[in-house]
Short mmCIF file of C-alpha atoms in Angstrom, two decimals:
data_model
loop_
_atom_site.label_atom_id
_atom_site.label_comp_id
_atom_site.label_asym_id
_atom_site.label_seq_id
_atom_site.Cartn_x
_atom_site.Cartn_y
_atom_site.Cartn_z
CA MET I 982 -12.77 -4.41 -21.15
CA LYS I 983 -9.87 -6.15 -19.59
CA THR I 984 -7.81 -8.19 -21.95
CA VAL I 985 -4.91 -10.72 -21.44
CA ARG I 986 -2.41 -11.61 -24.11
CA VAL I 987 0.12 -14.37 -23.34
CA MET I 988 3.64 -14.24 -24.85
CA LYS I 989 6.67 -16.55 -24.26
CA ILE I 990 10.23 -15.43 -23.30
CA VAL I 991 12.68 -16.90 -25.93
CA SER I 992 16.13 -16.36 -24.46
CA ASP I 993 19.10 -18.59 -24.10
CA ASP I 994 21.05 -16.05 -21.74
CA GLU I 995 21.35 -18.27 -18.80
CA THR I 996 22.79 -15.26 -16.70
CA GLN I 997 19.75 -13.14 -17.23
CA LEU I 998 17.37 -16.07 -16.67
CA HIS I 999 19.07 -16.86 -13.43
CA SER I 1000 18.66 -13.19 -12.32
CA LEU I 1001 15.05 -13.41 -13.29
CA ASP I 1002 14.66 -16.58 -11.15
CA GLU I 1003 16.25 -14.92 -8.11
CA LEU I 1004 14.02 -11.98 -8.52
CA MET I 1005 11.03 -14.11 -8.70
CA ARG I 1006 12.22 -16.10 -5.67
CA VAL I 1007 12.55 -12.86 -3.68
CA PHE I 1008 9.18 -11.32 -4.83
CA GLY I 1009 7.50 -14.72 -3.82
CA SER I 1010 9.23 -14.45 -0.34
CA ALA I 1011 7.94 -10.82 -0.05
CA LYS I 1012 4.44 -11.72 -1.11
CA ARG I 1013 4.25 -14.54 1.53
CA TYR I 1014 5.69 -12.29 4.09
CA ALA I 1015 3.06 -9.62 3.44
CA PHE I 1016 0.33 -12.10 3.44
CA ASN I 1017 1.24 -13.44 6.92
CA ARG I 1018 1.65 -9.95 8.38
CA LEU I 1019 -1.63 -8.85 6.93
CA LEU I 1020 -3.28 -11.91 8.71
CA GLU I 1021 -1.56 -10.85 11.99
CA GLY I 1022 -3.28 -7.43 11.60
CA ARG I 1023 -0.40 -5.26 10.43
CA ASN I 1024 -0.99 -2.16 8.61
CA ALA I 1025 -0.33 -2.50 4.77
CA LYS I 1026 1.51 0.83 4.63
CA ASP I 1027 3.80 -0.38 7.41
CA ILE I 1028 4.54 -3.63 5.42
CA ILE I 1029 5.23 -1.63 2.24
CA LYS I 1030 7.84 0.44 4.18
CA HIS I 1031 9.45 -2.60 5.63
CA LEU I 1032 9.69 -4.84 2.51
CA PRO I 1033 12.34 -2.87 0.61
CA ARG I 1034 14.61 -3.06 3.57
CA GLN I 1035 14.26 -6.77 4.26
CA PHE I 1036 13.99 -8.04 0.72
CA GLN I 1037 16.00 -5.49 -1.32
CA LEU I 1038 12.98 -4.65 -3.50
CA ASN I 1039 12.12 -1.21 -4.82
CA GLN I 1040 8.90 0.61 -3.69
CA ARG I 1041 6.70 -0.44 -6.55
CA PHE I 1042 7.56 -4.13 -6.25
CA ALA I 1043 6.83 -3.89 -2.43
CA GLU I 1044 3.48 -2.30 -3.18
CA ASP I 1045 2.68 -5.06 -5.74
CA ALA I 1046 3.56 -7.78 -3.30
CA VAL I 1047 1.16 -6.33 -0.76
CA LEU I 1048 -1.49 -5.84 -3.31
CA LEU I 1049 -1.36 -9.50 -4.27
CA ALA I 1050 -1.50 -10.59 -0.82
CA GLN I 1051 -4.43 -8.39 -0.05
CA SER I 1052 -6.33 -9.69 -3.09
CA LEU I 1053 -5.76 -13.24 -2.07
CA ILE I 1054 -7.16 -12.65 1.47
CA SER I 1055 -10.27 -10.77 0.12
CA SER I 1056 -10.90 -13.49 -2.39
CA GLN I 1057 -10.70 -16.14 0.32
CA ARG I 1058 -13.14 -14.32 2.41
CA GLU I 1059 -15.54 -13.86 -0.43
CA LEU I 1060 -15.43 -17.54 -1.09
CA LEU I 1061 -16.16 -18.69 2.29
CA PRO I 1062 -19.97 -18.42 2.11
CA MET I 1063 -19.96 -20.18 -1.21
CA ARG I 1064 -17.85 -23.04 0.06
CA LEU I 1065 -19.98 -23.44 3.07
CA GLU I 1066 -23.07 -23.60 0.97
CA ASP I 1067 -21.59 -26.30 -1.20
CA VAL I 1068 -20.44 -28.45 1.73
CA GLN I 1069 -23.92 -28.26 3.28
CA ALA I 1070 -25.49 -29.27 -0.04
CA LYS I 1071 -23.15 -32.27 -0.11
CA ILE I 1072 -24.05 -33.14 3.46
CA GLU I 1073 -27.69 -33.04 2.59
CA LYS I 1074 -27.10 -35.38 -0.48
CA THR I 1075 -24.94 -37.82 1.53
CA GLU I 1076 -27.57 -37.96 4.28
CA LYS I 1077 -30.29 -38.78 1.57
CA LYS I 1078 -28.14 -41.45 0.12
CA ILE I 1079 -27.64 -43.01 3.47
CA ASP I 1080 -31.36 -42.96 4.16
CA GLU I 1081 -32.14 -44.52 0.73
CA TYR I 1082 -29.71 -47.26 1.19
CA GLN I 1083 -30.90 -48.14 4.73
CA HIS I 1084 -34.52 -48.26 3.70
CA GLY I 1085 -33.82 -50.36 0.57
CA ARG I 1086 -34.82 -47.86 -2.02
CA LYS I 1087 -31.22 -48.05 -3.46
CA THR I 1088 -28.84 -50.96 -3.70
CA PRO I 1089 -24.95 -50.68 -3.98
CA LYS I 1090 -23.83 -51.67 -7.45
CA LYS I 1091 -20.04 -52.41 -6.85
CA VAL I 1092 -19.77 -53.20 -2.98
CA ASP I 1093 -21.97 -54.87 -0.30
CA LEU I 1094 -24.38 -52.66 1.66
CA PRO I 1095 -22.31 -52.48 5.02
CA THR I 1096 -19.13 -51.25 2.99
CA CYS I 1097 -21.23 -48.74 1.16
CA LEU I 1098 -22.84 -47.33 4.39
CA ASP I 1099 -19.48 -47.28 6.12
CA GLY I 1100 -17.95 -45.32 3.32
CA LEU I 1101 -21.02 -42.84 3.26
CA HIS I 1102 -20.77 -42.33 7.09
CA ARG I 1103 -17.03 -41.55 6.92
CA ARG I 1104 -17.68 -39.09 4.06
CA LEU I 1105 -20.46 -37.59 6.15
CA GLU I 1106 -18.22 -37.25 9.09
CA LYS I 1107 -15.52 -35.60 6.92
CA LEU I 1108 -18.06 -33.20 5.45
CA LYS I 1109 -19.43 -32.18 8.80
CA PHE I 1110 -15.90 -31.47 10.11
CA LYS I 1111 -15.22 -29.37 7.06
CA GLU I 1112 -18.66 -27.52 7.63
CA ALA I 1113 -17.66 -26.83 11.29
CA GLU I 1114 -14.27 -25.50 10.21
CA LEU I 1115 -15.79 -23.16 7.52
CA LYS I 1116 -18.33 -21.88 9.97
CA HIS I 1117 -15.61 -21.04 12.53
CA HIS I 1118 -13.71 -19.03 9.83
CA LEU I 1119 -16.96 -17.29 8.80
CA ASP I 1120 -17.75 -16.35 12.45
CA HIS I 1121 -14.28 -15.19 13.43
CA GLY I 1122 -13.50 -13.38 10.19
CA THR I 1123 -10.43 -15.58 9.43
CA ILE I 1124 -9.68 -17.60 6.37
CA PRO I 1125 -8.67 -21.24 5.81
CA ARG I 1126 -4.95 -22.10 5.67
CA VAL I 1127 -3.45 -21.02 2.31
CA ILE I 1128 -0.61 -23.25 0.87
CA PHE I 1129 1.64 -21.17 -1.50
CA GLY I 1130 2.66 -23.71 -4.22
CA GLY I 1131 -0.41 -25.67 -4.17
CA LYS I 1132 -1.91 -28.27 -1.75
CA GLN I 1133 -1.46 -31.32 -3.96
CA ASN I 1134 2.08 -30.28 -4.55
CA PHE I 1135 2.61 -29.83 -0.69
CA TYR I 1136 1.44 -33.32 -0.18
CA LYS I 1137 3.76 -34.60 -3.03
CA ARG I 1138 6.55 -32.97 -1.13
CA LEU I 1139 5.67 -34.71 2.09
CA LYS I 1140 5.59 -38.06 0.30
CA GLY I 1141 8.95 -37.31 -1.37
CA ASN I 1142 7.47 -37.31 -4.88
CA ILE I 1143 9.00 -33.86 -5.60
CA THR I 1144 12.39 -32.53 -4.39
CA ASN I 1145 12.85 -29.45 -2.15
CA GLU I 1146 14.14 -27.47 -5.11
CA GLU I 1147 11.03 -28.31 -7.12
CA TRP I 1148 8.74 -27.33 -4.17
CA LYS I 1149 10.64 -24.00 -3.83
CA ASP I 1150 10.23 -23.47 -7.58
CA LEU I 1151 6.59 -23.92 -7.34
CA ARG I 1152 6.29 -21.33 -4.51
CA SER I 1153 8.40 -18.65 -6.34
CA ASN I 1154 7.22 -18.82 -10.01
CA GLN I 1155 5.52 -15.28 -10.23
CA LEU I 1156 6.58 -11.83 -10.84
CA TYR I 1157 3.90 -8.99 -10.96
CA ALA I 1158 3.97 -5.33 -11.89
CA ARG I 1159 1.03 -2.93 -11.98
CA GLY I 1160 0.61 -0.55 -14.94
CA ASP I 1161 1.27 3.15 -14.74
CA LYS I 1162 0.29 5.71 -17.41
CA SER I 1163 2.86 8.15 -16.37
CA LYS I 1164 5.83 5.48 -16.38
CA LYS I 1165 5.57 4.53 -20.05
CA GLY I 1166 2.88 2.01 -19.33
CA ASN I 1167 4.69 0.12 -16.62
CA LEU I 1168 7.56 1.10 -14.40
CA ASN I 1169 9.12 -2.20 -13.42
CA ILE I 1170 8.29 -4.66 -16.29
CA ARG I 1171 8.11 -2.77 -19.55
CA LEU I 1172 7.56 -4.18 -23.02
CA VAL I 1173 9.49 -2.56 -25.79
CA TYR I 1174 9.52 -2.84 -29.58
CA ASP I 1175 12.90 -2.60 -31.42
CA ASP I 1176 12.35 -0.84 -34.85
CA HIS I 1177 15.73 -2.20 -36.14
CA THR I 1178 15.28 -5.87 -35.29
CA TYR I 1179 11.52 -5.94 -35.45
CA GLU I 1180 11.35 -7.73 -32.22
CA CYS I 1181 9.57 -7.38 -28.90
CA TYR I 1182 11.51 -7.38 -25.62
CA VAL I 1183 10.58 -7.33 -21.89
CA GLU I 1184 12.64 -5.08 -19.77
CA ILE I 1185 12.53 -5.94 -16.01
CA ALA I 1186 13.87 -3.77 -13.42
CA ASN I 1187 16.27 -5.89 -11.15
CA PRO I 1188 16.74 -4.03 -7.80
CA LEU I 1189 18.71 -6.96 -6.42
CA GLY I 1190 21.55 -5.94 -8.74
CA GLN I 1191 21.28 -2.33 -8.10
CA PRO I 1192 24.53 -0.45 -7.29
CA LYS I 1193 24.33 1.94 -4.40
CA GLY I 1194 23.03 5.36 -5.37
CA LYS I 1195 22.22 4.32 -8.89
CA HIS I 1196 19.17 3.18 -10.86
CA ALA I 1197 18.27 -0.59 -10.82
CA PRO I 1198 19.76 -2.46 -14.03
CA ARG I 1199 17.15 -3.90 -16.38
CA LEU I 1200 17.11 -7.33 -17.67
CA ARG I 1201 16.28 -7.39 -21.28
CA LEU I 1202 14.81 -10.57 -22.63
CA PRO I 1203 13.34 -11.24 -26.13
CA VAL I 1204 9.70 -12.35 -26.20
CA SER I 1205 7.61 -14.32 -28.85
CA VAL I 1206 4.46 -12.41 -29.70
CA PRO I 1207 1.53 -14.31 -31.30
CA GLU I 1208 1.32 -13.13 -34.87
CA LYS I 1209 -2.42 -12.37 -34.66
CA TYR I 1210 -1.83 -10.00 -31.66
CA GLU I 1211 1.30 -8.55 -32.84
CA GLU I 1212 -0.07 -5.26 -34.20
CA GLU I 1213 -2.31 -4.77 -31.32
CA ILE I 1214 0.54 -5.27 -28.82
CA ILE I 1215 2.98 -2.98 -30.67
CA ASP I 1216 0.35 -0.12 -30.81
CA LEU I 1217 -0.14 -0.61 -26.94
CA VAL I 1218 3.63 -0.48 -25.99
CA MET I 1219 4.67 2.28 -28.51
CA GLY I 1220 2.18 4.73 -27.25
CA GLU I 1221 0.36 7.45 -29.26
CA PRO I 1222 1.81 10.87 -30.24
CA VAL I 1223 -0.43 13.60 -28.86
CA GLY I 1224 1.75 16.74 -29.77
CA VAL I 1225 5.27 18.20 -29.53
CA ASN I 1226 7.01 19.77 -26.54
CA ALA I 1227 8.73 23.23 -26.59
CA LYS I 1228 11.94 21.58 -27.95
CA GLY I 1229 10.10 19.98 -30.83
CA LYS I 1230 10.23 16.51 -29.49
CA PRO I 1231 7.03 14.38 -29.76
CA ILE I 1232 4.87 14.01 -26.55
CA ILE I 1233 3.84 10.32 -26.25
CA GLU I 1234 0.79 9.31 -24.38
CA TYR I 1235 1.05 5.64 -23.07
CA ARG I 1236 -1.67 3.34 -22.06
CA PRO I 1237 -1.09 1.53 -18.61
CA TYR I 1238 -0.63 -2.15 -18.76
CA THR I 1239 0.04 -4.77 -16.14
CA VAL I 1240 2.53 -7.39 -16.58
CA GLU I 1241 2.78 -10.89 -14.78
CA ILE I 1242 5.60 -13.18 -15.60
CA LYS I 1243 4.96 -16.88 -14.75
CA ARG I 1244 7.41 -19.83 -14.95
CA LYS I 1245 6.01 -23.25 -15.72
CA ASN I 1246 8.00 -26.43 -16.65
CA GLY I 1247 11.07 -24.31 -17.11
CA GLU I 1248 9.38 -21.87 -19.61
CA TYR I 1249 8.69 -18.26 -18.97
CA TYR I 1250 5.28 -16.64 -19.92
CA VAL I 1251 4.51 -12.98 -20.01
CA HIS I 1252 0.89 -12.07 -19.38
CA LEU I 1253 0.04 -8.70 -20.60
CA ILE I 1254 -3.08 -7.27 -19.02
CA TYR I 1255 -4.67 -3.95 -20.23
CA GLU I 1256 -8.00 -2.26 -20.87
CA GLU I 1257 -9.14 -2.79 -24.44
CA GLU I 1258 -11.53 -0.31 -26.03
CA VAL I 1259 -14.72 -2.04 -27.20
CA TYR I 1260 -17.81 -0.91 -29.23
CA GLY I 1261 -20.42 -3.11 -27.54
CA ARG I 1262 -21.58 -3.20 -24.06
CA GLU I 1263 -23.34 -5.40 -21.65
CA LEU I 1264 -26.97 -4.48 -20.76
CA ALA I 1265 -28.52 -4.42 -17.38
CA TYR I 1266 -31.30 -7.04 -16.67
CA ASP I 1267 -34.02 -4.47 -16.89
CA GLU I 1268 -32.69 -2.54 -19.75
CA PRO I 1269 -34.56 -2.93 -23.04
CA ILE I 1270 -32.84 -4.15 -26.06
CA GLN I 1271 -32.96 -1.78 -28.97
CA ALA I 1272 -32.47 -4.14 -32.09
CA GLU I 1273 -34.63 -5.55 -34.75
CA ARG I 1274 -33.14 -9.13 -34.50
CA ILE I 1275 -32.01 -10.75 -31.25
CA ALA I 1276 -30.13 -14.03 -30.89
CA GLY I 1277 -30.62 -16.31 -27.80
CA ILE I 1278 -27.80 -18.56 -27.11
CA ASP I 1279 -28.05 -21.84 -25.24
CA ILE I 1280 -24.58 -23.12 -24.00
CA ASN I 1281 -23.99 -26.74 -23.49
CA ILE I 1282 -21.09 -29.11 -22.95
CA ASP I 1283 -20.92 -30.30 -26.61
CA ARG I 1284 -22.77 -27.54 -28.60
CA ILE I 1285 -23.91 -23.98 -28.71
CA ALA I 1286 -27.41 -23.54 -29.94
CA VAL I 1287 -28.52 -20.12 -31.34
CA SER I 1288 -32.11 -19.02 -32.08
CA ILE I 1289 -32.86 -15.64 -33.77
CA VAL I 1290 -36.02 -13.91 -32.82
CA SER I 1291 -37.63 -10.69 -33.98
CA LYS I 1292 -38.19 -7.73 -31.42
CA GLN I 1293 -41.75 -8.94 -31.15
CA GLY I 1294 -40.44 -12.26 -29.81
CA ASN I 1295 -41.31 -14.36 -32.95
CA PHE I 1296 -39.01 -17.18 -33.85
CA LEU I 1297 -37.07 -16.53 -37.13
CA GLN I 1298 -34.39 -19.26 -37.44
CA SER I 1299 -31.87 -21.20 -35.57
CA LYS I 1300 -28.53 -23.06 -35.97
CA VAL I 1301 -26.42 -25.43 -33.81
CA PHE I 1302 -22.55 -25.17 -33.58
CA TYR I 1303 -21.03 -28.39 -32.48
CA CYS I 1304 -17.94 -28.67 -30.40
CA HIS I 1305 -17.91 -32.26 -29.08
CA GLU I 1306 -14.18 -32.31 -28.49
CA LEU I 1307 -14.54 -29.96 -25.50
CA GLU I 1308 -15.51 -33.03 -23.51
CA TYR I 1309 -12.14 -34.55 -23.39
CA VAL I 1310 -9.19 -32.42 -24.89
CA LYS I 1311 -6.55 -30.72 -23.03
CA ALA I 1312 -6.65 -27.13 -21.85
CA ASN I 1313 -4.75 -25.36 -24.83
CA LYS I 1314 -6.76 -27.30 -27.36
CA ARG I 1315 -9.95 -26.64 -25.49
CA ASN I 1316 -9.31 -22.87 -25.48
CA ASN I 1317 -8.59 -22.95 -29.23
CA ILE I 1318 -11.94 -24.85 -29.86
CA VAL I 1319 -13.73 -22.34 -27.75
CA GLY I 1320 -12.35 -19.42 -29.67
CA GLU I 1321 -13.04 -20.93 -33.07
CA THR I 1322 -16.71 -21.96 -32.18
CA VAL I 1323 -17.58 -18.62 -30.84
CA ARG I 1324 -15.99 -16.96 -33.94
CA ASP I 1325 -18.20 -19.15 -36.15
CA VAL I 1326 -21.30 -18.14 -34.07
CA TYR I 1327 -20.69 -14.38 -34.49
CA ASP I 1328 -19.78 -14.83 -38.22
CA TRP I 1329 -23.23 -16.30 -38.70
CA LEU I 1330 -25.00 -13.61 -36.53
CA LEU I 1331 -23.33 -10.90 -38.53
CA GLN I 1332 -24.48 -12.35 -41.67
CA GLU I 1333 -28.06 -12.49 -40.26
CA ASN I 1334 -27.91 -8.83 -39.32
CA VAL I 1335 -28.37 -9.57 -35.54
CA GLY I 1336 -27.90 -6.65 -33.29
CA ALA I 1337 -27.99 -8.12 -29.82
CA VAL I 1338 -27.23 -11.36 -28.02
CA VAL I 1339 -28.99 -12.85 -25.00
CA ILE I 1340 -27.15 -15.56 -23.01
CA GLU I 1341 -27.71 -17.48 -19.81
CA ASN I 1342 -26.30 -15.99 -16.54
CA ILE I 1343 -24.91 -19.33 -15.31
CA GLN I 1344 -23.07 -20.03 -12.06
CA LEU I 1345 -21.93 -23.61 -12.31
CA ARG I 1346 -21.60 -24.77 -8.68
CA GLN I 1347 -20.08 -28.11 -7.43
CA ARG I 1348 -23.23 -29.47 -5.92
CA HIS I 1349 -23.16 -32.52 -8.09
CA ASP I 1350 -21.40 -34.55 -5.23
CA THR I 1351 -20.03 -37.91 -6.36
CA ASP I 1352 -20.89 -38.24 -9.94
CA LYS I 1353 -17.27 -38.55 -11.26
CA ARG I 1354 -18.05 -38.26 -14.91
CA PHE I 1355 -20.15 -35.16 -14.50
CA ASN I 1356 -17.55 -33.65 -12.19
CA ARG I 1357 -14.89 -34.15 -14.96
CA LEU I 1358 -17.03 -32.70 -17.56
CA THR I 1359 -17.94 -29.53 -15.85
CA HIS I 1360 -14.50 -29.06 -14.53
CA ASN I 1361 -12.81 -29.48 -17.90
CA PHE I 1362 -15.45 -27.61 -19.75
CA LYS I 1363 -15.29 -24.47 -17.85
CA LYS I 1364 -18.59 -23.03 -19.01
CA LYS I 1365 -17.72 -19.80 -17.58
CA LYS I 1366 -14.84 -19.36 -20.06
CA LEU I 1367 -17.05 -20.20 -23.06
CA THR I 1368 -19.64 -17.61 -21.74
CA GLU I 1369 -16.84 -15.02 -21.36
CA ALA I 1370 -15.63 -15.74 -24.69
CA ILE I 1371 -19.05 -15.07 -26.18
CA VAL I 1372 -19.42 -11.80 -24.19
CA ARG I 1373 -15.96 -10.51 -25.08
CA ARG I 1374 -16.18 -11.22 -28.80
CA GLY I 1375 -19.68 -9.77 -28.92
CA MET I 1376 -18.56 -6.58 -27.27
CA ARG I 1377 -15.52 -6.23 -29.59
CA LEU I 1378 -17.93 -6.51 -32.58
CA GLY I 1379 -20.30 -4.06 -31.22
CA PHE I 1380 -23.22 -6.26 -30.07
CA ARG I 1381 -25.45 -5.48 -27.13
CA ILE I 1382 -25.08 -8.31 -24.71
CA LYS I 1383 -27.66 -9.29 -21.96
CA LYS I 1384 -27.63 -12.01 -19.43
CA VAL I 1385 -30.86 -13.53 -18.11
CA ASN I 1386 -31.79 -16.11 -15.51
CA PRO I 1387 -31.64 -19.53 -17.13
CA ALA I 1388 -34.28 -21.04 -14.90
CA TYR I 1389 -36.52 -23.50 -16.76
CA THR I 1390 -35.52 -22.46 -20.15
CA SER I 1391 -34.94 -26.09 -21.38
CA VAL I 1392 -38.22 -27.13 -19.80
CA ILE I 1393 -40.21 -24.36 -21.35
CA GLY I 1394 -38.64 -24.83 -24.70
CA ARG I 1395 -39.15 -28.66 -24.61
CA PHE I 1396 -42.86 -28.46 -23.71
CA LYS I 1397 -43.85 -25.21 -25.47
CA TYR I 1398 -41.84 -24.73 -28.47
CA MET I 1399 -40.06 -27.89 -29.66
CA LYS I 1400 -43.08 -29.43 -31.34
CA LYS I 1401 -44.50 -26.06 -32.58
CA TYR I 1402 -41.30 -25.05 -34.59
CA GLY I 1403 -39.71 -28.58 -35.08
CA LEU I 1404 -36.59 -27.57 -33.06
CA SER I 1405 -34.20 -29.58 -30.95
CA VAL I 1406 -34.44 -28.94 -27.08
CA HIS I 1407 -31.43 -26.92 -27.26
CA GLU I 1408 -32.65 -24.74 -29.89
CA SER I 1409 -35.95 -24.26 -28.13
CA ALA I 1410 -34.10 -23.30 -24.92
CA ALA I 1411 -32.19 -20.63 -26.95
CA LEU I 1412 -35.53 -19.32 -28.21
CA VAL I 1413 -36.87 -19.01 -24.69
CA ILE I 1414 -33.64 -17.29 -23.70
CA GLY I 1415 -34.02 -14.76 -26.45
CA ARG I 1416 -37.68 -14.10 -25.63
CA ARG I 1417 -36.65 -13.64 -21.80
CA GLY I 1418 -34.12 -11.09 -22.81
CA LEU I 1419 -36.88 -9.14 -24.61
CA GLY I 1420 -38.91 -9.28 -21.31
CA TYR I 1421 -41.51 -11.80 -22.46
CA HIS I 1422 -43.06 -14.22 -19.95
CA GLU I 1423 -43.79 -17.83 -20.68
CA ARG I 1424 -47.31 -18.72 -19.76
CA LEU I 1425 -48.40 -22.29 -19.81
CA PRO I 1426 -50.56 -23.36 -22.78
CA LYS I 1427 -54.11 -24.58 -21.84
CA GLU I 1428 -53.29 -28.20 -22.62
CA LEU I 1429 -50.37 -28.21 -20.28
CA ILE I 1430 -52.45 -26.77 -17.41
CA ASP I 1431 -55.04 -29.38 -18.12
CA ALA I 1432 -52.52 -32.15 -18.01
CA ILE I 1433 -51.16 -30.77 -14.64
CA LYS I 1434 -54.59 -30.63 -13.08
CA THR I 1435 -55.59 -34.07 -14.15
CA LYS I 1436 -52.69 -36.36 -14.85
CA VAL I 1437 -50.20 -34.90 -12.42
CA LYS I 1438 -52.66 -34.29 -9.66
CA ARG I 1439 -53.97 -37.80 -9.66
CA HIS I 1440 -50.49 -39.23 -9.96
CA LEU I 1441 -49.36 -37.35 -6.77
CA ILE I 1442 -52.42 -38.36 -4.91
CA ALA I 1443 -51.89 -41.97 -5.76
CA VAL I 1444 -48.28 -41.80 -4.66
CA LEU I 1445 -49.31 -40.42 -1.36
CA GLY I 1446 -51.84 -43.13 -0.96
CA SER I 1447 -49.44 -45.94 -1.77
CA MET I 1448 -46.69 -45.02 0.77
CA GLU I 1449 -45.98 -47.71 3.38
CA GLU I 1450 -46.62 -46.69 6.96
CA SER I 1451 -42.96 -47.49 7.89
CA TYR I 1452 -41.61 -45.24 5.06
CA LYS I 1453 -44.03 -42.36 6.06
CA GLN I 1454 -42.52 -42.17 9.51
CA SER I 1455 -38.91 -42.04 8.20
CA LYS I 1456 -37.14 -38.71 7.73
CA SER I 1457 -37.04 -38.99 3.98
CA GLY I 1458 -40.69 -40.23 3.84
CA THR I 1459 -41.76 -37.19 5.81
CA LYS I 1460 -39.99 -34.90 3.55
CA GLN I 1461 -41.52 -36.51 0.50
CA ARG I 1462 -44.93 -36.18 1.92
CA GLN I 1463 -44.38 -32.55 2.74
CA TYR I 1464 -42.95 -31.89 -0.80
CA ILE I 1465 -45.97 -33.66 -2.58
CA ALA I 1466 -48.45 -31.76 -0.41
CA MET I 1467 -46.78 -28.52 -1.35
CA MET I 1468 -47.06 -29.39 -5.03
CA LEU I 1469 -50.70 -30.37 -4.76
CA ARG I 1470 -51.29 -26.87 -3.04
CA LYS I 1471 -49.51 -25.14 -5.96
CA ILE I 1472 -51.71 -27.09 -8.50
CA GLU I 1473 -54.88 -26.09 -6.59
CA ASN I 1474 -53.78 -22.39 -6.49
CA PHE I 1475 -52.00 -22.32 -9.75
CA LYS I 1476 -53.42 -18.88 -10.68
CA GLU I 1477 -51.85 -17.21 -7.59
CA GLU I 1478 -48.45 -19.04 -8.07
CA HIS I 1479 -45.62 -17.69 -10.16
CA GLU I 1480 -45.49 -19.21 -13.57
CA TRP I 1481 -42.15 -20.85 -12.88
CA SER I 1482 -43.94 -22.93 -10.26
CA LEU I 1483 -46.03 -24.76 -12.84
CA TRP I 1484 -42.97 -25.17 -14.99
CA ASN I 1485 -41.26 -26.68 -12.11
CA ILE I 1486 -44.12 -29.30 -11.67
CA LEU I 1487 -43.81 -30.24 -15.26
CA HIS I 1488 -39.93 -30.60 -14.99
CA LYS I 1489 -40.33 -32.64 -11.78
CA PHE I 1490 -43.12 -35.10 -12.79
CA CYS I 1491 -43.40 -35.08 -16.55
CA TRP I 1492 -41.44 -35.94 -19.70
CA LEU I 1493 -41.97 -36.18 -23.29
CA ASN I 1494 -42.11 -39.20 -25.46
CA GLN I 1495 -42.61 -38.44 -29.00
CA TYR I 1496 -44.29 -35.23 -28.14
CA GLN I 1497 -46.69 -37.03 -25.69
CA ILE I 1498 -46.69 -36.18 -22.05
CA GLN I 1499 -45.62 -39.09 -19.77
CA LEU I 1500 -45.43 -39.20 -15.98
CA LYS I 1501 -42.16 -39.77 -14.08
CA GLU I 1502 -41.83 -41.85 -10.96
CA VAL I 1503 -41.88 -39.83 -7.87
#
């Protein structure tokens, strides 16, 4: 399992820090040069041969610069279909809004109707232009323009909000070196531990100051290591004795580690990346769980709900771990809260002798369009980070981790288990997640099927009959009629439909009020 530890350089040596800045500047230039040459179709090996001559870097730094450029290009290409899909979803939502405002089903709250429609049309035009641009890149195998230093900072520079020096610093704030087992863990940027001073140092090869015919000098800067990771990092950089050679000297085996140095607000941070040995593992979707007690975990913006089930799928107990501050705190504090909350979750699971964990396989996509509050919450929350924290800690502690499709877990929990066990909707969803990890299917109870066949069916037929003729002929009216007709067909042929289809009907048209099924407006 890949692990990242962050340390801080604590040095007052201006000469060495200036040399580090210069090395970062040259490395950044080499990376941008490699990026542009790769886009032109140049061979990576030819670029690697050329970089040391043009930028006075050693072979390893040249290879690393090309590697970063290649990874950037490949990631941009992988993101293209996703970005196009998101833009198309936003276009569809914007068109729907325009139709609703034009036919009077919605009224603007803050501005008059012409202003609102004008803004939506301009937004639609911009989105369609973006869609055409992304399609062009996808068809021709190209990528959108990349701005090193950040798009927002680029516009700040255009407006004169930041100086030219600040802009250059933003474009050259990274130094990267791959790990190498045969080179004491890393050739160019090496972490060392001094037994006499009991301090860690980072030693950086500086080919810019290399005398002709000699080895490159090394910058040596002290780093501050977080106390809780100190022993782990020292063990990594010191290596492990595996024997002695013919001269009686110990043979040390080193583990490779990658180092990335980043400069931010005048401070230098060392990111140490290495493979950590873990005792747990992540199970495949169809792999059975071998444990007596399994925990289903439902992750939300302000809480983590955990329900423990037996291997037969029976509910045992549940608990909710609250983290309300995640909604508004800054990044560093948020990371700390995530770590502490996940630690509390696993402390409880260990206490309850749970052997496996089932979580949602969530991909949070930006399809929410113009809801600013939800945009902010989902962006700041970074649900993926919380999920990763649960996976990583679980694997460290020896748990089996399984990810399942989260579709309709909250709906199933709300309608099927909330009343039965007296749980909250999140605890009920966690119960469904745990059962899904065990391979159990959630069939609808008879009373819910009866409600769909009577209440929901009559409601949909009534909605169809009450539609005005003018609305029926409109684009959105046609779509709604087709949608309702499809739902009615599913209700008629419910035995042939997938069970999720019926849960979807409940989700779309019903809600619970004091455990009583009520109908929603269509």
